[in-house]
Every structure is written in structure tokens, then in C-alpha cells.
């Protein structure tokens, strides 16, 4: 799907919720403890830009402004109607608004009976509804404020399924000088959805970072397509969600279902869309502040520069836990640092200045400048810097000068420097922020923000390939699964389909040892539906007679048993989540797949580069690269197989799951010796098929 079409998918004009021509607040009040007060007072802040009408059937005046008894009594048509009346009166007020020709309704009221019917009635008149159960909306560019509380303008857009959590995020941002460009509490999404509201941010120039809080992922595929499209406009997205996400409640029947959780899929969708997922509101603000102040790192290789051996060592540990790489410096860099630092200084990575900063405060910048030139992705500076001016006021100018020098370095190189300081409120710390160098009071905040920022440099989204020529139905039986997967280039052992012993005489082209499988059964091992190591046709015939006698008529599959040396068993599978779409999984394969729990998942389809990255990231990757003198397997060929499976699940909306386990990866290539294809519920041609273990 093209990015521009994704952003235009909402179709309807939502400008009534960002810059309405006029606003009517129904339920306006003088009482600050009531919603009507906050909506009315907030609406009046934009009275210079638009007409503001206050409605209250029991008051002639509210907040010094005249008050109408109903929408029908207004002098002109209200463009947007804010509803903060008791639920029992909502239908009447909405009908009056529709009669007057309102284009939009903001539903603050909770507990509305049959709100879906209410939304349908509004839509039938060509109008839209945000809510119900919304905390409100805000747009700094248009002086629109219809919510509880007040916000400060800034670059952060907040779209939240929880209004109060959205307010908390805004308040936390304000404490750090980070204001809001647009705020939408989506409430129950009876009509206008989060996807539409996010798409509407594409042209919102004031927004630079988008924060989304969601508790569920209905229409998740469209959601992440929209976020990916927003990324192409230069807007970065931070997602906050909860671990009990109901992204997928269906229990998968394959190994894949037990090895991947809902959040695994959400994380994979985030990586594909270039979205950062965080766990807490504090992380949201830390990440937003960091990416607004500093360049996004191009990778995860960091250098640590500190003035305390203990703090530097802890920084290295915490950074590694966050997935950042603290690799040793080249010998040439360590030797260069040794030339400018005191004897006893640690000159590898991390660096310990060993008192150099106290002797010459410029040493901080000098060392960071040398480290940046070595080709890392980011620098973490940790320790006392930021405290000199606090403890020794005479050093204020010198410390700020170093901060400015660090900022100039960041601007010149595009490589971020993030500082952990013991004085986060000091003049130097504020100078660092103003120079584009984030400065936090804990190493956890530094490494967390940097790791999340690095995730924004994730691999680009791969467009779903054309489905042309891939309309082969999902038929029952392992043999049909083989044929379907073979169309995508997946290799299987040479084999043949037989139904009677008489047909075995025709299998001259197959070489022993043989494998015999009851191809129509989903779980073969439990009923003796698979035999391996059959040394000749006599053993094969006897095995077929025994299996046929126990299991009856059906399609039996005879294959050459893959006997290549140096094979590593790998799981390659895919699944289609009802909300989030298609995903591909790689992992340690074989009968102990669940024991190893060594898998990586990405949104499908994936590129060859991404497939290689998935394989390289497995704990069992050393086995693929060659372990203790064993030859490396054909990793590129294995990656091609992963790509093929990912494309098939992405292309075929009628397939729920694909599993190849094990795939025998060898130096000569990868061959699948186990296969499972499950159609989407309701689209089965018959029973889904699985090949039992043959290892």
C-alpha cells in the first residue's frame, strides 16, 4: 500500500476537530469542579479565532458570556458541538445539533446507551463523532481547547485511548519544557478512530513527535501502515501500550503460536514501521526529549566516556542490558587517548578520564571529539560533568563552554552525545540541552532513551509484493502443502505420493533411506503416522502395509531421507494475526523448539537483509556460522527461504499459519523436511495439514 494512500485512507475531513469554524459547549458551567466549566473556559480561549456558543438550559450566562437554552436557540450553526450533559440527554442534544447542521460532535459523556447507534445516526447525516467517554481535544495551532485542564504549546502530539494517561504525559512533558501540538483523547472510538486521527497528523506542521497510547489493536494493520507513512513525513512515533494487549487472542496450532506473544508481534510491527515502543510514561518523555534535541543514532554502537571508573563500568553494564554495543576501541584510538590522558586512565571502551577533567575541563570535549572520529554511532558521557558550576561557581563559564563545544560537535557530525550528570538541574545541564545534548540525572534514563532512539533507525518497511499467479488453493494434505511452498522456491526432499503398495514399484527415481508419512493426518507422531530410516523398498513396503492396516486409506508420502552432514535444524514459520497482519518467525528448530525458546519475529514480508539479521540475532547463530570446526551452513540460502515464506504469508490472506520445522540447513543449502499450512478460519477447503516429525 502506497504511503500517500495510507495517509489519505480516512477520506473524511477531520478539520472540524482541529480548527472548527465555531464551537458550542452544551452543559457549560461556572463550577470548576464540572466538565462544563473546563470545556467552556477552554473554548473561550479561542474566541478570537472562532465563534464560541455556550448552552445551558438553566443559566442565562456562564463565565460572563450569554448562554442559550438549547442548540436550537443559537444565532447560527455550530460547527463542532461538545457534549458534556448527562447520558440520558445525549440523544436529544445530538438530534438538535444534527438539525442545526453541525459537522462534528465531541462526546465527553460516558455511559451512553447504544453509542454505536448514536454514531451511526451522526454518520448518516454526514457528521463525525469523537468519543464517547473522551477527555477532550486540543490544537495549539488553531487555539482550540476543549478538555479538562490546560496545555502548553509545543511539538508533541498525543493520541490516547486513556484520557487521563494522556493528560499525565502532557503534564510530564510540560515539567521538562516539552509542550503539545495536538491532543486527542479517543475515548470509545464509536466513530472516529485512532487510525484516522493519526493519518490526519501528516499535514500538521506543528507536530514533530507523535505519542500514541493504545490498549488494543483493532485494525492494527492499518494503524501501523499509517504510522509507517507518518514516518516518511519526518514525524517520529512513540507507542505506549500494556502487556495484556489483546492483539491476538486466537491460540495458534503450530509451534509458532506458543513461541510468539502479542507483544512480540506488536514489537515486530513497530520495527517495520519505524516506531518506538516504551513501557512507561517517563520513557515516553525521555525518548521524545532526546529525539527532539539530538540526532537519531544510526546504530547501536556506543562509546562511554566517564570520570569515574565505577560509573563508567555501570554505564557499560546498563547499556549492554539495553541492547547497546560497547565494543573495544581500535588500538590506534586507545593509543591516541593514552597520549592525552593521565597515566592509569582507561583508554579503551569505556573510557575513564582518571582525573583529567579536574586538571583541564576541556578534556571532556577533547576525548569525546577523538572518540566520535572513530566511527561510533553515539557517545554516552557519565559522571561529574554538570556539577562544576554548582560546586565551584567560578567555573560556570568554562563548563558551559565545554557544553557548547559538545553541541557544536554533534551539529557537525550528526552523532549524538547523551550525558548522565550528577547535576541534572545545573546551568551546565541546561546548556547541554540547549546545545542539542540531552542530559539526564540517571544512567538508566540515558541508556534507555538512547536505545529507543536507535530503534528509530530500524530497517525500512518492505512493501507487500504482488499476489499475481499465487492463487493456488490451500488444499488438505502434506503433499499439497509441499506443492504450495515449492511455488515460492522452498526445497523439499525428492518424494512421491502413493495410496497403495502397488504404486511403490514406480518409485525407481527415489533413493534409500526412505521416509514414509501419512500425509493427510495433522498429528502423525502420536499415531505412528511417520517412519524414518527405511533402508530399502522391502522395508518401505512393510511399513506402508503396517501403516495402512492401522490408519486406513489416504495419501501416503514417500520421501528420500535427507542425510547430508553438518545440518542445523531451524524453525521457519509465519502467522497471520487477525488485527496486526502477517509475520515471519525464525528460530532453533527440531523436536526441542519449545525448550530452546530461541526465536526472532518480524513483520512480513522481509527483505533478504532483514532475514539475515533475524538469523544472526539467534542464540544458536554460531551453529549456523560454523561451530568448533564445522563448516558454516548456506546462510544466504536459508535467508532466501525465510524471505519466500514471509512473502507467501503476506500475499495470501487466506493462510493463517505456515510452519517448516525442521528446515535442515547445510553448507549445500536448506531443505524443509516438515511442513504445516493452516487456512484462515472459514476459508478451509478441508482439514489443515501438517507433516509429523521425521527427526
XYZ file of C-alpha atoms in Angstrom:
695
model
C 0.000 0.000 0.000
C 1.456 3.336 -1.012
C 2.267 5.626 1.886
C 0.301 8.535 0.452
C -2.824 6.405 0.076
C -2.447 5.204 3.661
C -2.406 8.770 4.939
C -5.398 9.576 2.803
C -7.355 6.475 3.798
C -9.604 8.286 6.262
C -11.096 10.226 3.395
C -13.377 12.364 5.549
C -12.290 15.855 6.524
C -11.467 15.911 10.243
C -10.693 19.623 10.357
C -13.837 20.153 12.427
C -11.897 18.600 15.333
C -8.736 20.661 14.836
C -9.925 24.026 13.529
C -13.738 24.313 13.613
C -15.415 27.450 12.345
C -17.464 27.652 15.544
C -17.895 25.693 18.770
C -20.893 25.063 21.004
C -20.391 23.714 24.531
C -23.559 22.028 25.738
C -23.551 21.795 29.525
C -21.412 24.895 30.081
C -20.927 25.642 33.784
C -19.498 28.186 36.235
C -18.406 25.373 38.580
C -14.662 24.498 38.222
C -15.434 21.013 39.515
C -17.547 20.257 36.439
C -16.589 19.342 32.900
C -18.789 22.112 31.573
C -16.535 24.720 33.188
C -13.323 23.401 31.630
C -14.821 22.976 28.180
C -16.417 26.412 28.245
C -13.375 28.230 29.598
C -11.101 26.352 27.202
C -13.325 27.116 24.213
C -13.317 30.805 25.094
C -9.512 30.930 24.793
C -10.066 30.588 21.041
C -12.839 33.169 20.821
C -10.625 35.460 18.736
C -10.464 32.782 16.046
C -13.988 31.364 16.053
C -17.482 31.909 17.413
C -17.999 30.217 20.805
C -21.522 29.368 21.946
C -22.371 28.273 25.481
C -25.506 26.208 26.094
C -27.193 25.527 29.435
C -30.930 25.155 29.829
C -30.816 26.528 33.409
C -28.474 29.502 33.070
C -28.627 32.673 31.020
C -24.980 33.491 31.495
C -21.822 31.421 32.085
C -18.315 32.846 32.621
C -19.626 36.288 31.742
C -20.931 35.109 28.374
C -24.558 34.783 27.263
C -25.881 31.239 27.415
C -28.540 29.688 25.146
C -31.111 27.219 26.442
C -30.531 24.766 23.568
C -28.681 24.385 20.289
C -31.898 25.323 18.500
C -31.726 28.779 20.102
C -28.244 29.642 18.766
C -27.995 32.524 16.292
C -26.006 30.435 13.787
C -24.930 26.859 13.075
C -22.355 25.369 15.448
C -19.615 23.586 13.507
C -18.451 21.468 16.462
C -20.641 20.516 19.435
C -19.037 19.453 22.731
C -21.323 17.147 24.705
C -20.982 17.226 28.488
C -24.556 16.616 29.572
C -25.935 13.543 31.405
C -26.106 10.414 29.250
C -29.904 10.454 29.266
C -29.911 13.779 27.378
C -27.286 12.929 24.740
C -29.713 11.714 22.076
C -31.797 14.888 22.285
C -28.773 17.193 22.117
C -27.261 15.272 19.180
C -30.561 15.419 17.285
C -30.686 19.178 17.825
C -27.101 19.503 16.614
C -27.823 17.464 13.505
C -30.923 19.551 12.871
C -28.766 22.670 13.004
C -26.203 21.156 10.617
C -23.255 20.536 12.967
C -20.323 18.734 11.304
C -18.715 17.290 14.421
C -19.517 16.117 17.949
C -17.090 15.681 20.844
C -18.545 13.139 23.263
C -17.257 13.732 26.794
C -20.156 11.964 28.484
C -19.636 8.317 29.477
C -22.238 5.584 29.829
C -24.217 6.497 26.727
C -26.760 3.820 25.860
C -26.212 2.223 22.431
C -23.462 4.605 21.416
C -22.881 2.658 18.195
C -26.400 3.536 17.089
C -25.716 7.138 18.094
C -22.555 7.167 15.975
C -24.412 5.634 13.036
C -27.100 8.322 13.253
C -24.435 11.033 13.277
C -22.643 9.456 10.312
C -25.903 9.189 8.369
C -26.078 12.993 8.454
C -22.518 13.352 7.165
C -21.155 14.373 10.574
C -18.476 12.739 12.775
C -18.095 11.870 16.467
C -15.004 11.660 18.680
C -15.767 9.617 21.792
C -17.881 8.995 23.662
C -16.056 8.902 27.004
C -13.385 11.292 25.724
C -11.345 13.608 27.943
C -11.254 16.138 25.130
C -9.220 17.629 22.298
C -6.659 20.406 21.839
C -4.832 22.012 18.929
C -2.207 24.640 19.642
C -2.056 25.919 16.050
C -5.741 26.824 15.966
C -6.279 27.885 19.603
C -8.691 25.002 20.131
C -9.003 23.755 23.710
C -11.893 21.508 24.674
C -10.628 19.385 27.574
C -10.111 19.226 31.302
C -7.021 21.211 32.277
C -4.784 23.344 30.120
C -1.813 22.581 27.894
C 1.328 24.385 26.778
C 2.052 24.594 23.031
C 4.938 22.528 21.720
C 5.960 19.835 19.190
C 4.338 16.765 20.809
C 1.081 15.264 19.526
C -0.717 12.910 21.934
C -3.372 10.446 20.756
C -4.508 8.389 23.729
C -7.062 5.703 24.448
C -6.872 6.788 28.089
C -7.634 10.465 28.532
C -6.108 10.703 31.980
C -2.902 8.985 30.893
C -2.730 11.401 28.002
C -3.042 14.273 30.471
C -0.248 12.761 32.569
C 2.004 12.612 29.530
C 1.270 16.244 28.743
C 1.978 17.280 32.350
C 5.247 15.338 32.437
C 6.314 16.936 29.191
C 5.480 20.405 30.469
C 7.725 19.899 33.509
C 10.594 19.396 31.091
C 9.704 22.233 28.767
C 8.036 19.961 26.226
C 4.689 21.277 25.012
C 1.819 19.779 23.000
C 0.860 20.479 19.400
C -2.317 18.402 19.354
C -4.104 16.275 21.961
C -6.901 13.819 21.251
C -8.491 11.536 23.816
C -10.100 8.998 21.504
C -12.462 7.560 24.122
C -14.546 4.621 22.940
C -13.849 5.216 19.217
C -17.548 4.889 18.438
C -16.897 6.648 15.148
C -13.580 8.439 14.565
C -10.700 6.026 15.119
C -7.112 6.374 16.217
C -6.010 5.428 12.701
C -7.925 8.346 11.199
C -6.642 10.799 13.776
C -3.052 9.683 13.257
C -3.387 9.946 9.485
C -4.711 13.471 9.996
C -1.424 14.432 11.680
C 0.537 14.001 8.455
C -0.057 17.581 7.396
C 0.138 19.057 10.898
C 3.293 21.132 10.663
C 3.491 21.871 14.386
C 3.826 18.162 15.233
C 7.296 16.629 15.258
C 6.829 13.655 17.583
C 3.643 11.594 17.898
C 2.840 9.754 21.135
C 0.205 7.016 20.972
C -1.284 5.152 23.930
C -3.419 2.137 22.980
C -4.806 -0.768 24.975
C -5.970 -2.768 21.960
C -5.038 -3.017 18.301
C -8.281 -3.280 16.400
C -7.434 -2.526 12.763
C -3.795 -2.809 13.818
C -2.563 -3.492 10.288
C -3.929 -0.145 9.115
C -2.638 1.508 12.272
C 0.974 0.524 11.657
C 0.719 1.285 7.949
C -0.384 4.780 8.954
C 2.467 5.147 11.441
C 4.944 3.998 8.794
C 3.554 6.598 6.432
C 3.835 9.264 9.135
C 7.494 8.331 9.480
C 8.037 9.172 5.816
C 6.798 12.703 6.541
C 9.540 13.117 9.162
C 7.325 12.623 12.218
C 8.600 10.121 14.790
C 6.192 7.949 16.778
C 6.469 6.609 20.328
C 3.968 3.896 21.284
C 2.932 3.143 24.850
C 0.793 0.063 25.405
C 0.119 -2.583 28.034
C 1.440 -6.129 28.339
C -2.017 -7.655 28.356
C -2.635 -6.340 24.840
C -5.360 -8.290 23.084
C -3.637 -8.020 19.715
C -4.322 -11.711 19.188
C -6.452 -13.973 21.367
C -6.532 -16.895 18.926
C -4.455 -19.876 20.027
C -2.264 -20.995 17.153
C -1.995 -24.717 16.426
C 1.671 -24.599 15.420
C 4.869 -24.179 17.416
C 4.793 -20.568 16.281
C 1.698 -19.844 18.321
C 3.354 -20.938 21.550
C 6.613 -19.132 20.821
C 5.327 -15.660 19.944
C 3.245 -13.434 22.206
C 1.017 -10.495 21.354
C 3.714 -8.038 22.364
C 6.256 -9.887 20.199
C 4.029 -9.114 17.229
C 3.486 -5.517 18.311
C 7.240 -5.039 18.631
C 7.816 -6.517 15.187
C 5.162 -4.224 13.721
C 6.859 -1.289 15.449
C 10.243 -2.190 13.977
C 8.786 -2.470 10.492
C 7.038 0.891 10.799
C 9.955 2.698 12.451
C 8.031 3.151 15.712
C 9.476 3.064 19.245
C 7.545 1.074 21.861
C 8.143 2.002 25.501
C 6.820 0.690 28.810
C 6.192 3.789 30.943
C 5.104 7.422 30.591
C 8.532 8.531 31.856
C 10.175 6.663 28.969
C 7.834 8.398 26.538
C 9.023 11.805 27.659
C 12.685 10.781 27.831
C 12.589 9.477 24.268
C 10.635 12.461 22.959
C 13.020 14.940 24.580
C 16.017 13.072 23.226
C 14.921 12.817 19.591
C 13.715 16.428 19.588
C 17.037 17.687 20.936
C 19.565 15.416 19.254
C 20.115 13.466 16.024
C 18.803 9.921 15.874
C 21.745 7.491 16.134
C 22.347 5.420 13.018
C 23.036 2.270 15.031
C 23.686 0.812 18.478
C 27.489 1.076 18.729
C 28.260 3.474 21.547
C 31.322 4.823 23.319
C 31.261 5.575 27.038
C 33.362 8.422 28.435
C 33.357 8.922 32.208
C 35.345 10.487 35.011
C 34.708 7.610 37.440
C 35.688 4.012 36.863
C 32.653 2.813 38.793
C 30.160 4.985 36.928
C 31.709 4.074 33.573
C 31.547 0.359 34.354
C 27.917 0.578 35.468
C 27.114 2.568 32.334
C 28.610 -0.218 30.229
C 26.556 -2.867 32.020
C 23.291 -0.941 31.774
C 23.922 -0.067 28.125
C 24.533 -3.715 27.264
C 21.308 -4.722 29.010
C 19.521 -2.194 26.802
C 20.897 -3.796 23.640
C 23.586 -1.175 23.009
C 27.032 -2.363 21.930
C 30.058 -1.224 23.932
C 32.856 -2.607 21.759
C 36.604 -2.132 22.418
C 38.242 0.724 20.553
C 40.763 0.173 17.771
C 44.331 0.082 19.087
C 45.118 3.323 17.295
C 42.350 5.186 19.158
C 43.362 3.770 22.544
C 46.956 4.818 21.886
C 45.822 8.317 20.879
C 43.743 8.668 24.072
C 46.660 7.473 26.172
C 48.629 10.386 24.776
C 46.235 12.974 26.205
C 45.063 11.300 29.433
C 46.946 10.769 32.716
C 48.778 7.541 33.449
C 46.359 4.937 34.722
C 43.434 6.187 32.640
C 41.297 3.552 30.927
C 41.690 4.217 27.223
C 39.542 1.501 25.721
C 35.753 1.444 25.863
C 34.567 2.615 28.387
C 36.999 5.483 28.935
C 37.901 6.619 32.454
C 39.422 10.113 32.408
C 41.220 9.400 35.693
C 41.146 12.989 36.913
C 41.844 14.655 33.559
C 38.634 16.686 33.843
C 39.673 18.240 37.136
C 43.018 19.282 35.686
C 41.537 20.575 32.441
C 37.782 20.685 31.993
C 38.285 20.842 28.223
C 39.430 17.200 28.434
C 35.799 16.082 28.313
C 35.301 17.599 24.879
C 38.776 16.622 23.656
C 38.225 12.940 24.407
C 34.677 12.889 23.016
C 35.913 14.517 19.808
C 38.533 11.786 19.348
C 36.020 9.037 20.111
C 33.456 10.381 17.640
C 36.075 10.362 14.892
C 36.474 6.589 15.376
C 33.140 5.854 13.693
C 30.750 5.010 16.537
C 27.012 5.759 16.483
C 26.661 7.677 19.767
C 28.572 8.753 22.878
C 27.428 8.394 26.477
C 29.208 10.741 28.866
C 28.769 9.866 32.526
C 29.812 11.301 35.878
C 30.550 14.653 37.447
C 30.320 16.943 34.422
C 27.454 19.351 35.032
C 28.383 19.772 38.705
C 31.424 22.050 38.379
C 29.364 25.234 38.185
C 27.168 24.076 41.082
C 30.114 23.392 43.377
C 32.546 25.987 42.017
C 30.603 28.977 40.635
C 33.788 30.438 39.161
C 33.849 27.537 36.696
C 30.392 28.243 35.300
C 31.581 29.858 32.082
C 34.221 27.192 31.463
C 31.748 24.344 31.960
C 29.156 25.951 29.715
C 31.862 26.489 27.092
C 32.561 22.734 27.102
C 28.828 22.062 26.762
C 28.741 24.349 23.734
C 31.779 22.605 22.266
C 29.994 19.260 22.617
C 26.912 20.721 20.956
C 28.998 22.019 18.057
C 30.489 18.536 17.655
C 27.031 16.961 17.471
C 25.892 19.516 14.917
C 28.994 18.992 12.776
C 28.972 15.181 12.830
C 25.328 14.194 13.322
C 26.486 11.771 16.036
C 24.503 12.239 19.267
C 26.143 12.749 22.652
C 23.938 11.971 25.657
C 25.074 12.895 29.159
C 24.444 11.325 32.548
C 25.137 14.070 35.059
C 25.001 14.218 38.839
C 23.657 17.767 38.453
C 20.662 17.490 36.075
C 19.285 20.896 37.149
C 22.616 22.731 36.890
C 23.372 25.596 34.473
C 25.670 23.298 32.507
C 22.958 20.662 32.167
C 20.551 23.265 30.844
C 23.252 24.484 28.465
C 23.714 20.919 27.217
C 20.004 20.624 26.401
C 20.002 23.964 24.603
C 23.019 22.834 22.547
C 21.367 19.610 21.399
C 22.999 17.369 24.011
C 20.420 15.580 26.218
C 21.429 15.450 29.888
C 19.682 13.159 32.370
C 20.102 12.529 36.065
C 20.328 8.725 35.794
C 22.271 6.361 33.592
C 19.104 4.294 33.173
C 17.353 7.251 31.534
C 20.361 7.938 29.299
C 20.769 4.391 28.016
C 17.028 3.806 27.748
C 16.426 6.946 25.703
C 19.438 6.222 23.509
C 18.427 2.601 22.907
C 14.893 3.622 21.981
C 16.195 6.390 19.722
C 18.435 3.864 17.990
C 15.339 1.798 17.238
C 14.144 4.665 15.050
C 16.932 3.836 12.621
C 15.346 0.412 12.068
C 15.201 -1.244 8.694
C 12.813 0.294 6.144
C 9.358 -1.086 5.548
C 9.176 -3.678 2.757
C 6.139 -3.314 0.507
C 3.954 -6.392 0.117
C 4.673 -7.952 -3.302
C 2.019 -8.576 -5.898
C -0.236 -11.596 -5.461
C -0.293 -12.317 -9.220
C -0.025 -16.009 -10.056
C -0.303 -17.160 -6.443
C -3.930 -18.249 -6.298
C -3.312 -21.963 -5.687
C -5.900 -23.013 -3.074
C -4.906 -24.262 0.364
C -5.733 -27.944 -0.063
C -5.538 -30.709 2.559
C -2.537 -32.921 2.988
C 1.197 -32.557 3.288
C 1.705 -33.151 -0.423
C -0.435 -30.133 -1.289
C 1.478 -28.080 1.293
C 4.740 -29.110 -0.367
C 3.498 -28.017 -3.773
C 2.243 -24.680 -2.480
C 5.528 -23.859 -0.753
C 7.594 -25.133 -3.685
C 6.000 -22.443 -5.858
C 7.858 -19.924 -3.679
C 11.140 -21.786 -4.118
C 11.159 -23.803 -0.878
C 13.162 -27.013 -1.386
C 11.927 -30.392 -0.124
C 13.471 -33.878 -0.372
C 12.595 -35.783 -3.517
C 9.310 -37.553 -2.945
C 6.175 -39.102 -4.344
C 2.532 -39.532 -3.437
C 1.185 -43.083 -3.099
C -2.079 -44.609 -1.990
C -1.379 -48.348 -2.331
C 1.584 -50.685 -2.064
C 1.377 -51.402 -5.777
C 2.485 -47.845 -6.552
C 5.780 -48.349 -4.712
C 7.099 -50.239 -7.724
C 7.030 -46.988 -9.694
C 9.401 -45.165 -7.309
C 12.636 -46.093 -9.097
C 13.924 -42.496 -9.010
C 13.915 -42.256 -5.207
C 16.946 -43.351 -3.235
C 17.011 -45.054 0.150
C 16.844 -44.493 3.026
C 13.178 -43.545 2.784
C 10.716 -41.669 4.964
C 7.033 -42.671 4.934
C 4.323 -40.303 6.143
C 0.542 -40.417 6.440
C 0.174 -37.160 4.615
C -3.452 -36.398 5.461
C -3.023 -36.503 9.242
C -2.243 -33.367 11.208
C -0.567 -35.081 14.172
C 1.232 -38.145 12.877
C 3.778 -38.989 15.527
C 1.137 -39.733 18.151
C -0.491 -42.431 15.972
C 2.587 -43.851 14.286
C 1.962 -41.950 11.073
C 5.634 -41.379 10.224
C 8.512 -43.813 9.731
C 12.125 -42.872 9.001
C 15.291 -44.738 8.081
C 13.619 -47.305 5.803
C 16.648 -48.896 4.158
C 15.131 -50.442 1.038
C 11.866 -50.998 -0.807
C 11.150 -54.143 1.186
C 11.202 -52.189 4.457
C 9.213 -49.410 2.802
C 6.519 -51.839 1.604
C 6.266 -53.440 5.038
C 5.973 -50.041 6.693
C 3.239 -48.985 4.275
C 1.263 -52.191 4.842
C 1.522 -51.740 8.609
C 0.559 -48.066 8.478
C -2.310 -48.701 6.072
C -3.602 -51.501 8.268
C -3.689 -49.203 11.292
C -4.673 -45.877 9.717
C -6.667 -46.871 6.657
C -6.871 -45.341 3.191
C -5.312 -41.977 2.466
C -2.499 -40.152 0.714
C 0.858 -41.502 1.856
C 4.050 -39.617 1.051
C 7.381 -41.291 0.391
C 10.496 -39.110 0.519
C 14.215 -39.558 0.381
C 15.528 -39.047 3.889
C 17.868 -36.052 3.985
C 21.192 -37.465 5.147
C 23.505 -34.528 4.423
C 26.188 -33.940 7.004
C 26.581 -30.749 9.026
C 22.864 -29.995 9.113
C 21.494 -27.491 11.621
C 17.766 -27.721 12.337
C 15.958 -24.404 12.033
C 12.340 -23.335 12.501
C 10.946 -21.093 9.752
C 7.305 -20.181 10.172
C 4.749 -17.461 9.661
C 1.400 -16.444 11.057
C -1.371 -14.022 10.227
C -2.657 -12.121 13.242
C -6.316 -11.064 12.913
C -5.514 -7.461 13.868
C -1.840 -6.903 13.111
C -1.370 -8.811 9.862
C 1.390 -11.124 8.668
C 4.601 -12.053 10.499
C 7.521 -14.389 9.903
C 9.443 -16.268 12.615
C 12.842 -17.973 12.651
C 14.304 -19.977 15.485
C 16.015 -23.082 16.742
C 14.152 -25.994 15.194
C 13.557 -29.670 15.792
C 11.694 -31.521 18.486
C 13.084 -29.234 21.217
C 11.876 -25.980 19.664
C 9.748 -25.025 22.668
C 12.563 -25.913 25.051
C 15.066 -23.627 23.334
C 12.635 -20.671 23.101
C 15.130 -19.112 20.672
C 13.094 -17.225 18.075
C 13.014 -13.888 16.270
C 9.890 -12.406 14.688
C 9.442 -9.639 12.114
C 6.579 -8.191 10.139
C 6.162 -9.948 6.785
C 7.345 -9.697 4.126
C 11.012 -9.254 4.980
C 13.963 -8.406 2.791
C 16.990 -10.679 2.445
C 18.907 -8.259 4.678
C 16.279 -8.476 7.404
C 16.142 -12.265 7.164
C 19.918 -12.394 7.631
C 19.620 -10.086 10.618
C 16.987 -12.371 12.173
C 19.223 -15.412 11.760
C 22.313 -13.601 13.019
C 20.412 -12.489 16.114
C 19.525 -16.014 17.269
C 21.364 -17.510 20.213
C 22.036 -20.534 18.022
C 23.579 -18.369 15.270
C 27.120 -19.668 15.996
C 25.922 -23.098 14.842
C 24.930 -21.589 11.507
C 28.251 -19.824 11.112
C 30.208 -22.994 11.905
C 30.933 -24.244 15.419
C 34.175 -25.864 16.562
C 35.487 -26.594 13.138
C 32.193 -27.492 11.494
C 31.518 -25.831 8.137
C 29.140 -22.888 8.011
C 25.729 -23.534 6.511
C 24.462 -21.679 3.451
C 23.054 -18.769 5.452
C 22.134 -16.768 2.355
C 20.151 -19.711 1.017
C 18.428 -20.089 4.369
C 17.633 -16.364 4.363
C 16.107 -16.741 0.886
C 13.828 -19.446 2.276
C 12.773 -17.107 5.112
C 12.004 -14.397 2.548
C 9.920 -16.842 0.497
C 7.801 -17.901 3.480
C 7.368 -14.262 4.536
C 6.176 -13.311 1.061
C 3.714 -16.183 0.919
C 2.025 -15.274 4.222
C 1.949 -11.599 3.188
C 0.473 -12.382 -0.220
C -2.090 -14.939 0.878
C -4.763 -13.503 3.139
C -6.401 -16.950 3.217
C -3.440 -18.532 5.055
C -3.382 -18.266 8.858
C -0.154 -20.148 9.570
C 2.810 -21.717 7.810
C 5.420 -23.752 9.599
C 8.537 -25.503 8.360
C 10.116 -27.387 11.248
C 12.717 -28.513 10.893
C 14.435 -26.909 7.969
C 17.746 -28.735 7.613
C 20.305 -26.033 6.846
C 23.592 -27.359 5.463
C 26.589 -25.977 3.552
C 24.841 -27.201 0.383
C 21.573 -25.414 1.033
C 18.383 -25.585 3.085
C 15.737 -28.306 2.736
C 12.404 -28.381 4.569
C 11.543 -31.810 5.966
C 8.423 -30.808 7.895
C 5.577 -28.566 6.803
C 2.315 -27.152 8.113
C -0.162 -24.881 6.345
C -3.340 -23.746 8.111
C -6.012 -21.713 6.292
C -7.780 -18.788 7.899
C -10.871 -19.914 9.777
C -13.845 -20.034 7.464
C -11.674 -20.390 4.356
C -10.730 -24.043 4.777
C -11.072 -26.241 1.740
C -10.878 -29.057 4.283
C -8.736 -30.066 7.231
C -5.455 -28.174 7.518
C -2.350 -30.249 7.074
C 0.797 -30.975 8.973
C 3.806 -33.184 8.473
C 4.860 -35.066 11.590
C 8.386 -35.184 12.964
C 10.847 -37.164 10.907
C 13.898 -36.467 13.004
